[in-house]
Coordinates of C-alpha atoms in Angstrom, one line a residue:
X30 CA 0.0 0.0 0.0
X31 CA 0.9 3.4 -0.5
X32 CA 1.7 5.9 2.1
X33 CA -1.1 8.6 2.9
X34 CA -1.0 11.6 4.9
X35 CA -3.6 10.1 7.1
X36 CA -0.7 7.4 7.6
X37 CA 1.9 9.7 8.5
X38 CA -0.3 11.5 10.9
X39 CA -0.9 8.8 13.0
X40 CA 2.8 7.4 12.5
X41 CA 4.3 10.9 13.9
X42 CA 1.0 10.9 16.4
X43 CA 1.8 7.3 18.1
X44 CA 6.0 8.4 17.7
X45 CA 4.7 11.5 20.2
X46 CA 2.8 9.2 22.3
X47 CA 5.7 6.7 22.7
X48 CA 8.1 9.2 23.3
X49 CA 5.2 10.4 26.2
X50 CA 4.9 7.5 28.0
X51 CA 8.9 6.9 28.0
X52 CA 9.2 9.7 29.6
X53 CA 6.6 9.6 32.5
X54 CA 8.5 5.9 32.8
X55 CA 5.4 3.8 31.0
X56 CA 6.9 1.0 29.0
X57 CA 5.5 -2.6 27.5
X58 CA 2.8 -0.4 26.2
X59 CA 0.4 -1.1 23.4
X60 CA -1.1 2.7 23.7
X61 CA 1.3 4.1 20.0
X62 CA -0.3 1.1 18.4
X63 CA -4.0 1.5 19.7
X64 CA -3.9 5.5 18.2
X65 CA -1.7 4.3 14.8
X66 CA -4.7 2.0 14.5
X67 CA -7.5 4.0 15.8
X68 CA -6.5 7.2 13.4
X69 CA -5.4 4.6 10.4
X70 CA -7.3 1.7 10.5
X71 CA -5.3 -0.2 7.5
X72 CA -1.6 1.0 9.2
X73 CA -0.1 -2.2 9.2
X74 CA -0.7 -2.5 6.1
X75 CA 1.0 0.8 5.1
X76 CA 4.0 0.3 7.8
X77 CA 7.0 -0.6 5.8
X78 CA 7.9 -4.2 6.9
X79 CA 11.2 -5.4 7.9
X80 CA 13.0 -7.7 5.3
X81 CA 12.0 -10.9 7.2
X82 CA 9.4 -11.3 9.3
X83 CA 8.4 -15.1 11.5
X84 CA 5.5 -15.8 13.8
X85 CA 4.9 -17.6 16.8
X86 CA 1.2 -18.7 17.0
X87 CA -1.0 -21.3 18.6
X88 CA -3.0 -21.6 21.5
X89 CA -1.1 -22.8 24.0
X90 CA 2.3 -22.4 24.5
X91 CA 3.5 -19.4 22.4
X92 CA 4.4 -16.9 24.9
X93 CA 6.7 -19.7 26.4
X94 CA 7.9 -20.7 22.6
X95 CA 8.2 -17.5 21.5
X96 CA 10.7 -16.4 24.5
X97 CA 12.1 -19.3 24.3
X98 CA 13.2 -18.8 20.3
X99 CA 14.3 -14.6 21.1
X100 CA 16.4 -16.0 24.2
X101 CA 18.4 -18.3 21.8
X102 CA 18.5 -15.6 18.6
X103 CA 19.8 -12.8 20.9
X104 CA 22.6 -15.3 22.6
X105 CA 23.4 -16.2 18.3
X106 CA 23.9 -12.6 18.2
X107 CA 21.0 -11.5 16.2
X108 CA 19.3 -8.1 15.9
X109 CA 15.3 -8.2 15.9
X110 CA 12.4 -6.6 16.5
X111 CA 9.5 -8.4 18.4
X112 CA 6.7 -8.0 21.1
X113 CA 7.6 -9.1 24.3
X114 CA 7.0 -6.3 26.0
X115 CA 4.0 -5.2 24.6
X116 CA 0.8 -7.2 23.3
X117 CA 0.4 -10.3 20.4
X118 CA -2.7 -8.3 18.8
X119 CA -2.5 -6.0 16.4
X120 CA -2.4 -3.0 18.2
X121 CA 1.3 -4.4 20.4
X122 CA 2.6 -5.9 17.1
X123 CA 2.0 -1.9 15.4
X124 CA 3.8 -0.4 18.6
X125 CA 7.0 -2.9 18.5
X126 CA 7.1 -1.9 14.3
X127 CA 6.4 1.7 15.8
X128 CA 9.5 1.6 17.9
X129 CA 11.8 -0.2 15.6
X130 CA 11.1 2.6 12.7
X131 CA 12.3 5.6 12.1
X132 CA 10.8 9.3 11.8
X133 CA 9.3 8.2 8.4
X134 CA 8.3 5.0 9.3
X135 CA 11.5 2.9 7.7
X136 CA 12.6 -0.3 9.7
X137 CA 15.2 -0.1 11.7
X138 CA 16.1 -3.9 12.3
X139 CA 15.9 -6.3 9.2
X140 CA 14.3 -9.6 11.4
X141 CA 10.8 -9.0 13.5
X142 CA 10.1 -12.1 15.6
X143 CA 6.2 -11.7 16.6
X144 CA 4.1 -13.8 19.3
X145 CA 0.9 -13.1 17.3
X146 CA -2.6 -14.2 18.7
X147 CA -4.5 -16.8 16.4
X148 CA -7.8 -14.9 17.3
X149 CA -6.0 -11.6 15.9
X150 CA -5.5 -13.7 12.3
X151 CA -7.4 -11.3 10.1
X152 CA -6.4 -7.8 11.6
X153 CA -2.3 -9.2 11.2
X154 CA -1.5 -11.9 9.0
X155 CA -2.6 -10.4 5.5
X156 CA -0.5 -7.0 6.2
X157 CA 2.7 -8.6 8.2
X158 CA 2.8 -12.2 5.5
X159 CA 5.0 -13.9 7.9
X160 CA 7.9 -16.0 5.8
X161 CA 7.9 -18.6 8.7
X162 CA 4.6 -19.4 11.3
X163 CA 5.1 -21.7 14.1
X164 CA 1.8 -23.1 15.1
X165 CA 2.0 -24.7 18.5
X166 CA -1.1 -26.3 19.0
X167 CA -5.3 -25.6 18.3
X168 CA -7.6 -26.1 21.5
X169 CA -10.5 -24.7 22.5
X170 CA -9.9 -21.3 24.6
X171 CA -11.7 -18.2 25.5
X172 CA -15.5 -19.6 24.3
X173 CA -16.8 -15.9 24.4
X174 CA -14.0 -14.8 22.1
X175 CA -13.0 -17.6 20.0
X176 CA -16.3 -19.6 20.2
X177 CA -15.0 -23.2 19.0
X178 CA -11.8 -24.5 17.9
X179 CA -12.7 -25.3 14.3
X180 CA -13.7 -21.4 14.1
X181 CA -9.8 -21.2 15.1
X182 CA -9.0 -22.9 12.5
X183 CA -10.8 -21.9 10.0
X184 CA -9.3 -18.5 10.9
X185 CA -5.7 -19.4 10.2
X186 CA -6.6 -21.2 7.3
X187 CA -8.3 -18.0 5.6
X188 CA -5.8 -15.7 6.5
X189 CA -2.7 -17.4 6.7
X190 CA -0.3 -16.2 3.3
X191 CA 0.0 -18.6 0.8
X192 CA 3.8 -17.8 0.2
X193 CA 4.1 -18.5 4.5
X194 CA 6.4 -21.4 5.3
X195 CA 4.9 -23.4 8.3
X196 CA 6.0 -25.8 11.6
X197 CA 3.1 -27.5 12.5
X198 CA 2.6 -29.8 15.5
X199 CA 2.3 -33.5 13.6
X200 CA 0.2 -35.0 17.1
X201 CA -2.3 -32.2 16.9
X202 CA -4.8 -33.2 13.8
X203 CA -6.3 -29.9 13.8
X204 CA -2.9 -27.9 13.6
X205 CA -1.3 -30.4 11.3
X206 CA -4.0 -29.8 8.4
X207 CA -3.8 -26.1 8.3
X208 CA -2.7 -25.1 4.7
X209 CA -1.7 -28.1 2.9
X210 CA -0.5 -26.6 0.0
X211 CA 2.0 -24.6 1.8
X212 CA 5.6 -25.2 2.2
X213 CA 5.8 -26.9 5.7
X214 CA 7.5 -29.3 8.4
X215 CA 5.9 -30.8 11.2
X216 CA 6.9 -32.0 14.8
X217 CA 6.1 -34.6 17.2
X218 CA 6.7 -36.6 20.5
X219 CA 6.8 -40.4 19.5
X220 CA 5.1 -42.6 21.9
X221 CA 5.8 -42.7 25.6
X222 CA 5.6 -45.2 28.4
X223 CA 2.6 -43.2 29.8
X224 CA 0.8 -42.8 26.7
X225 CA -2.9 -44.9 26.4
X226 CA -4.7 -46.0 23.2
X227 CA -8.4 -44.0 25.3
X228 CA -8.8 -40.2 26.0
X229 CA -8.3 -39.6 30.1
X230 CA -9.9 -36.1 29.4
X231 CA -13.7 -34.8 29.4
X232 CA -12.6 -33.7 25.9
X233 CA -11.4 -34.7 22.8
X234 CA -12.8 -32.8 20.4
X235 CA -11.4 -35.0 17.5
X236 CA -13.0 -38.2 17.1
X237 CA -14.0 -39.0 13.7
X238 CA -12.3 -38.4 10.3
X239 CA -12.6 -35.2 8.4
X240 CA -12.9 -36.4 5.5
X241 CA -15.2 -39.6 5.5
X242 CA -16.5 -39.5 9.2
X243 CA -15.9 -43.0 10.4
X244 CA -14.3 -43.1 13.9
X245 CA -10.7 -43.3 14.0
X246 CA -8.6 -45.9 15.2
X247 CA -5.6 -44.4 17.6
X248 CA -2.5 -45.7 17.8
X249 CA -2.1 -43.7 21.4
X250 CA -3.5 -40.9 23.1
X251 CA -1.0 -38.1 25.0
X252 CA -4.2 -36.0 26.1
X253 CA -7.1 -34.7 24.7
X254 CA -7.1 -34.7 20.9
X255 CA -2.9 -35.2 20.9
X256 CA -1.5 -38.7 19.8
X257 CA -1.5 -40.4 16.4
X258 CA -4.2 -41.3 14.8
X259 CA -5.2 -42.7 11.6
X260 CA -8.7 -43.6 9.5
X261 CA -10.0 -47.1 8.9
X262 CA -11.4 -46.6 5.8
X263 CA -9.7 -43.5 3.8
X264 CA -6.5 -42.7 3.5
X265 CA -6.7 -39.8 6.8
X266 CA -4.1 -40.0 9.6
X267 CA -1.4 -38.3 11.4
X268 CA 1.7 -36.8 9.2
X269 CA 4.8 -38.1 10.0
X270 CA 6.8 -35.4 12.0
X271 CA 9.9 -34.0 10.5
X272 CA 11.0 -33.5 14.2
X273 CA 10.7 -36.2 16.9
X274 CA 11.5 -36.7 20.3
X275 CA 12.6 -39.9 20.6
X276 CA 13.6 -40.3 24.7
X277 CA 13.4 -37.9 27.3
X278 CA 16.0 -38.0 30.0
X279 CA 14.7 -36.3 32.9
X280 CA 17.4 -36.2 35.5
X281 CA 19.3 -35.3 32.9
X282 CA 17.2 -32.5 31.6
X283 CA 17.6 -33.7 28.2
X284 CA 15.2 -34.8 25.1
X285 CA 17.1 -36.6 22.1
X286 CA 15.8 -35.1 18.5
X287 CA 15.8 -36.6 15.5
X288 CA 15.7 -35.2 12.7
X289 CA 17.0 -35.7 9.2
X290 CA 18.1 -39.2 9.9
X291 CA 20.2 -38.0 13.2
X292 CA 19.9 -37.8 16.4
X293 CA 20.9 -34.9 18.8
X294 CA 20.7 -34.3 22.4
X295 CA 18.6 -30.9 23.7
X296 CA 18.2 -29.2 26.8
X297 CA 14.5 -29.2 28.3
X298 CA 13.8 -27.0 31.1
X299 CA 11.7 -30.0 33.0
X300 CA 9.6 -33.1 31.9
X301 CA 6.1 -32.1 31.6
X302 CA 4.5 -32.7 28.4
X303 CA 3.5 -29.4 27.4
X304 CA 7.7 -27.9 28.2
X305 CA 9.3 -30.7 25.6
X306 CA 6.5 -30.0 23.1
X307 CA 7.5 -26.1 23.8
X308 CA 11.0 -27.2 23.5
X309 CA 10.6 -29.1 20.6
X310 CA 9.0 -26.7 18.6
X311 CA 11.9 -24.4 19.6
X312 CA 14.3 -26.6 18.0
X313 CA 12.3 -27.1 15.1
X314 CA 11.7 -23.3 14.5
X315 CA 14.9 -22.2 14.6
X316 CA 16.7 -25.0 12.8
X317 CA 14.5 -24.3 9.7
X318 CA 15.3 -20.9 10.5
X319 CA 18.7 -21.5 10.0
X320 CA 20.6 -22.0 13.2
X321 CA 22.9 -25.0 13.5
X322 CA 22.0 -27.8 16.1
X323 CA 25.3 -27.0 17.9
X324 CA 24.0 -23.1 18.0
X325 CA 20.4 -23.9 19.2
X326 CA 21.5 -27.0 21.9
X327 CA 24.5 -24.8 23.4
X328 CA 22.0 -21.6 23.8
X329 CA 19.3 -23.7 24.7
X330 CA 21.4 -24.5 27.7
X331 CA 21.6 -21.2 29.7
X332 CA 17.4 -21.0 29.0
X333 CA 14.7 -21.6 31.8
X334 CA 10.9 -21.4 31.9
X335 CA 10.2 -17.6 32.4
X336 CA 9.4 -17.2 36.1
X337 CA 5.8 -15.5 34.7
X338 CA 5.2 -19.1 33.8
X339 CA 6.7 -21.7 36.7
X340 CA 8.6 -20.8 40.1
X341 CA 9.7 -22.9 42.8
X342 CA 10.6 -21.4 46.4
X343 CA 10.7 -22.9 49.4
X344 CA 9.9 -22.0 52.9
X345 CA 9.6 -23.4 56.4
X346 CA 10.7 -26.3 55.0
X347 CA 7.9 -27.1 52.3
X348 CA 7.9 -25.8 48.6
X349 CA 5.5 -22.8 47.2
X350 CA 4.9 -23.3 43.3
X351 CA 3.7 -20.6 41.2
X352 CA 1.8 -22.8 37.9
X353 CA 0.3 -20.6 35.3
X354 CA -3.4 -22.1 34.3
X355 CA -4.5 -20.2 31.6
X356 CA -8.2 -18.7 32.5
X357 CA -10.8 -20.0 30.1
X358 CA -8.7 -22.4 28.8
X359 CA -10.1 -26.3 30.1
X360 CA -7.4 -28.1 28.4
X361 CA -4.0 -25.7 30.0
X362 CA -5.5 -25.8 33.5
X363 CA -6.8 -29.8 32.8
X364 CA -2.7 -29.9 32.0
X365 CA -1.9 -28.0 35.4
X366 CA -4.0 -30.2 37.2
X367 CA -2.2 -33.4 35.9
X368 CA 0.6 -31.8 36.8
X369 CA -0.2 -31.4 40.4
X370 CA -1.5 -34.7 40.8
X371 CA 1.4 -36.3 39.2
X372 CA 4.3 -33.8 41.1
X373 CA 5.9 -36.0 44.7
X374 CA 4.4 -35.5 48.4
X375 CA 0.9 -34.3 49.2
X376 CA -0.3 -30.3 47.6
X377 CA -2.5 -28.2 49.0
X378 CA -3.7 -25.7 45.9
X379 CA -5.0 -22.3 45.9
X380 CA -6.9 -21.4 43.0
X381 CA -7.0 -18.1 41.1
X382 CA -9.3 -19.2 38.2
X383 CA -11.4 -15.8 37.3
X384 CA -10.5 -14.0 34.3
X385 CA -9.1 -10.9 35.3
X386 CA -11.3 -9.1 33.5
X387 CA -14.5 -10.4 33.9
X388 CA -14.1 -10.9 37.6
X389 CA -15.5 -7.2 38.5
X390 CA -18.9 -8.6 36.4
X391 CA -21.4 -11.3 36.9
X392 CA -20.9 -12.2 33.3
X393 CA -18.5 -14.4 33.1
X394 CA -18.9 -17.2 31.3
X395 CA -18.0 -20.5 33.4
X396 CA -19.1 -23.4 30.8
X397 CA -15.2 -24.3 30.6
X398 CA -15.2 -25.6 34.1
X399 CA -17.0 -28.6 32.5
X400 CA -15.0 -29.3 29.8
X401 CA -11.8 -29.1 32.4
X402 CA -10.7 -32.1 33.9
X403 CA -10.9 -31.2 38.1
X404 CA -11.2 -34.8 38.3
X405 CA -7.4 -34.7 38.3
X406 CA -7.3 -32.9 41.9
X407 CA -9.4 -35.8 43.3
X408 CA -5.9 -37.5 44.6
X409 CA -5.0 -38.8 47.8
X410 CA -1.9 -37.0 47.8
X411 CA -3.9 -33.3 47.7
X412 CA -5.9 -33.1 51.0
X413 CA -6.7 -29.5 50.7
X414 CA -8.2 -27.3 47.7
X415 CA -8.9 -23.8 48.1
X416 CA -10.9 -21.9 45.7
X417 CA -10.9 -17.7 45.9
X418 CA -12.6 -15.3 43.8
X419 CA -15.6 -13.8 42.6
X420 CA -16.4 -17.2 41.0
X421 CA -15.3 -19.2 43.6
X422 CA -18.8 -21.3 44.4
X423 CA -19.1 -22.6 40.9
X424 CA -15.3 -23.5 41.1
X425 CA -16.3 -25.1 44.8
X426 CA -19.8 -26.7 43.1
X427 CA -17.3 -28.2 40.5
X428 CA -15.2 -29.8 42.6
X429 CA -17.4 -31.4 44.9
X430 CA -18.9 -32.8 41.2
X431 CA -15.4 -34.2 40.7
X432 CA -15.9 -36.2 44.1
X433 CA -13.3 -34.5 46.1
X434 CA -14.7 -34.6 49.4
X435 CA -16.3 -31.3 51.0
X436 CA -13.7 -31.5 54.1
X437 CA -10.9 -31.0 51.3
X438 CA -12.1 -28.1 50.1
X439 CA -12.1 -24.0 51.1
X440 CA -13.5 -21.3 49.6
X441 CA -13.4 -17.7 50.1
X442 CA -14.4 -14.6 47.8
X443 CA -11.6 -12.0 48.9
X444 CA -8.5 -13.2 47.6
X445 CA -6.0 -12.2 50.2
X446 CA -7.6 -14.4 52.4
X447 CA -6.9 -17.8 50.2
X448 CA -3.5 -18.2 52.4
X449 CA -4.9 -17.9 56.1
X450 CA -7.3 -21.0 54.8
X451 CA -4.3 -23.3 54.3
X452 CA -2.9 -26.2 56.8
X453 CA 0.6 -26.5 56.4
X454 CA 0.6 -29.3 58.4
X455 CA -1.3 -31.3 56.1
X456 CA 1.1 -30.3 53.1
X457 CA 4.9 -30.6 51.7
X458 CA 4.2 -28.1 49.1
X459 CA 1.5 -25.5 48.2
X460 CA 1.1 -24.8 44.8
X461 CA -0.9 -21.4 43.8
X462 CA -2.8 -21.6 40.2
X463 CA -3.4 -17.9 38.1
X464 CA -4.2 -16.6 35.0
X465 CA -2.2 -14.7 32.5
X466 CA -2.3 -11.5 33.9
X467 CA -3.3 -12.7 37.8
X468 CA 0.6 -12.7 38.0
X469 CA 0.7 -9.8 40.7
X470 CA -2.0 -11.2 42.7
X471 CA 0.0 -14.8 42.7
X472 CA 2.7 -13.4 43.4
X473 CA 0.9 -11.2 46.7
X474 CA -0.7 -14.5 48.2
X475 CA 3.0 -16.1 47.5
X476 CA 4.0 -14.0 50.4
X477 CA 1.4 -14.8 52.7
X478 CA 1.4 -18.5 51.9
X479 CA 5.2 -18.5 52.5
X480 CA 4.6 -16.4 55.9
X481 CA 2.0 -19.1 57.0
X482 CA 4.6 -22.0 56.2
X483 CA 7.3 -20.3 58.1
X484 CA 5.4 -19.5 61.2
X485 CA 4.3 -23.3 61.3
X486 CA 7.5 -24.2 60.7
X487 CA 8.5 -22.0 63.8
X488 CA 5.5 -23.4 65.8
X489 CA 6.6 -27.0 65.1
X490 CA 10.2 -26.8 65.9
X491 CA 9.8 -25.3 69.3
X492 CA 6.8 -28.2 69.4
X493 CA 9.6 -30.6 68.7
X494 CA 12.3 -28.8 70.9
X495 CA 10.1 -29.0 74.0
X496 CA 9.7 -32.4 73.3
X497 CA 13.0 -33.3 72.9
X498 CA 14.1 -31.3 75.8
X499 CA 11.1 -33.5 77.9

């Protein structure tokens, strides 16, 4: 498109406003973007684009993915562009290009590395025409915004650039049939000890083939609708993944890749299904990117999960985890949940499920409860449960329909008071769930749950110094 003054207005306008809010000490702003788009509603498509331009997109995962692939390109020495301060919609990818340009609008980096949000599709993809998209995975999310995940899909596969190279996830058969006629590569876990040949989950949303509709024979199941799977009577079935993990060495913090015939050792930040799929797609992204395997294993090595994501402190003896579980999502907190049940000891677990911005409203819609698998916190080794929130007797109503017994469970609607509910005695570890952007109230309660564990841990050692002294 051609530049029009309307363009430059709001280019030099959202310039001013960054240069504003930089120096009132604002930053990871979307606000330049917002007014670039609000006074030029086509802007991206009239922003001059850097030389090469590669997405990170999915719907869970890519935040994680997406750090994970800037980490290792800033440690090779490269010069980019992204959003990882700022937003994955269009108005945070228009204030990164904002920032990277100069006075007139021309790039000032050659390589823009974007997070972009699948839901976004339209209002991004047809301006930016990625040359490489990572898709991470397709699940349903968000019903009141993205309403199913076929409407997801469909939305990538409309708006996704012909001309767009793509790394799709080979165990996902939603992702992996996005765009077949476009240049692409695919990835995959083969099978694991743990893996089943029948769903564990509530939901799995892929059950019968595409293409003829008769039910489909799996060769296993990970979770949900991930595993391999092929049709009994067409020719449907899982693509063969490009890149596989093979093994997974856990105490080693290692996964071994194959890929092109050879295998290769790469870090993994811990064992949980979701961080060697992230890590895995990492590799594969920025191998067809162009990095070597010994530059992508030897920066991989100084990565961890972003503490946004997963933290692990400890106090009065006993362990306080921080677990993102993504709000309106059943299948990343069904995934958290597993996770809990499946980490060593017994857990107590606050909860922190509202959506931050729906909590202030009665609105909020809580049908993904019941597509989330709470069933998974009905475990001997997790006496206590507490539930806080504006929501928190539908999450309580839930649970007790999951069969955890009403004596495991607390609930309370202020949120500060989630921690004075707790019995550390019960517990060796306390693990507090949030949403994306709950991450200053998780980290509050943190506090007060690792005050609570200390004080008991004070209480029982002069319980077991008396007694000694006796």
């Amino acid at each position: 498109m051609r530049r029009s003054l309307r363009f430059y207005f709001a280019l030099f306008f959202a310039k001013g406003t960054a240069m504003v809010l930089k120096l009132i000490g604002r930053k990871g702003t979307s606000m330049p973007g917002s007014w670039a788009i609000i006074l030029c509603p086509d802007f991206l498509g009239r922003m001059p684009r850097p030389k090469t331009v590669v997405g990170i997109t999915g719907t869970n995962g890519k935040t994680t993915v997406a750090n994970m692939v800037e980490d290792v390109l800033e440690d090779c020495g490269y010069d980019f562009v992204c959003n990882r301060s700022g937003t994955n919609v269009n108005t945070g990818v228009a204030s990164a290009l904002i920032a990277n340009s100069t006075f007139f609008g021309k790039p000032k980096k050659d390589l823009a590395i974007f997070e972009l949000d699948e839901r976004s599709s339209p209002k991004i993809l047809p301006y930016l025409k990625p040359d490489l998209l990572l898709c991470t995975n397709i699940f349903r999310d968000s019903y009141k915004r993205n309403a199913h995940m076929e409407f997801i899909l469909d939305v990538l596969e409309r708006y996704i650039p012909d001309r767009t190279r793509l790394i799709l996830n080979a165990d996902d058969l939603l992702c992996s049939s996005l765009k077949p006629q476009n240049r692409r590569v695919f990835f995959g876990i083969d099978r694991m000890p743990e893996d089943g040949e029948e769903c564990q989950n509530i939901v799995q949303d892929i059950r019968v083939c595409p293409q003829c509709g008769a039910r489909l024979e799996w060769e296993f199941v990970r979770y949900h609708h991930i595993g391999k799977a092929h049709c009994p009577c067409c020719e449907f079935q899982s693509p063969e993944a490009d890149y596989r993990v093979t093994s997974t060495h856990p105490e080693q913090g290692k996964m071994t890749v194959k890929y092109g015939g050879e295998e290769r050792d790469y870090p993994m930040p811990n064992s949980s299904t979701i961080n060697v799929y992230n890590s895995l797609s990492a590799v594969a992204f920025l191998s067809e990117f162009g990095l070597s395997p010994d530059q992508i294993a030897a920066s991989m090595e100084k990565l961890s999960i972003s503490e946004s994501r997963y933290k692990e402190e400890e106090a009065g003896g006993k362990k306080v985890v921080l677990h993102l579980a993504k709000g309106q999502n059943p299948i990343a907190c069904s995934r958290a949940f597993e996770n809990i049940r499946n980490y060593p000891g017994r857990k107590a677990v606050i909860l922190f499920l509202d959506d931050y911005f729906d909590a202030a409203h009665s609105v909020e819609n809580t049908s993904w409860y019941y597509d989330t698998d709470f069933e998974f916190l009905n475990d001997a080794g997790i006496p206590q449960i507490v539930a806080a929130g504006a929501r928190h007797w539908d999450v309580c109503v839930r649970l007790l329909m999951a069969g955890i017994p009403e004596s495991k469970i607390a609930h309370v609607e202020e949120n500060e008071k989630a921690a004075s509910l707790l019995n550390p005695a019960q517990v060796d570890s306390v693990f507090i769930l949030y949403d994306v952007y709950t991450i200053g109230l998780a980290n509050r309660v943190k506090e007060q749950v690792k005050a609570v564990l200390k004080d008991s841990g004070r209480e029982n050692g002069k319980e077991d110094g008396g007694q000694n002294e006796d």
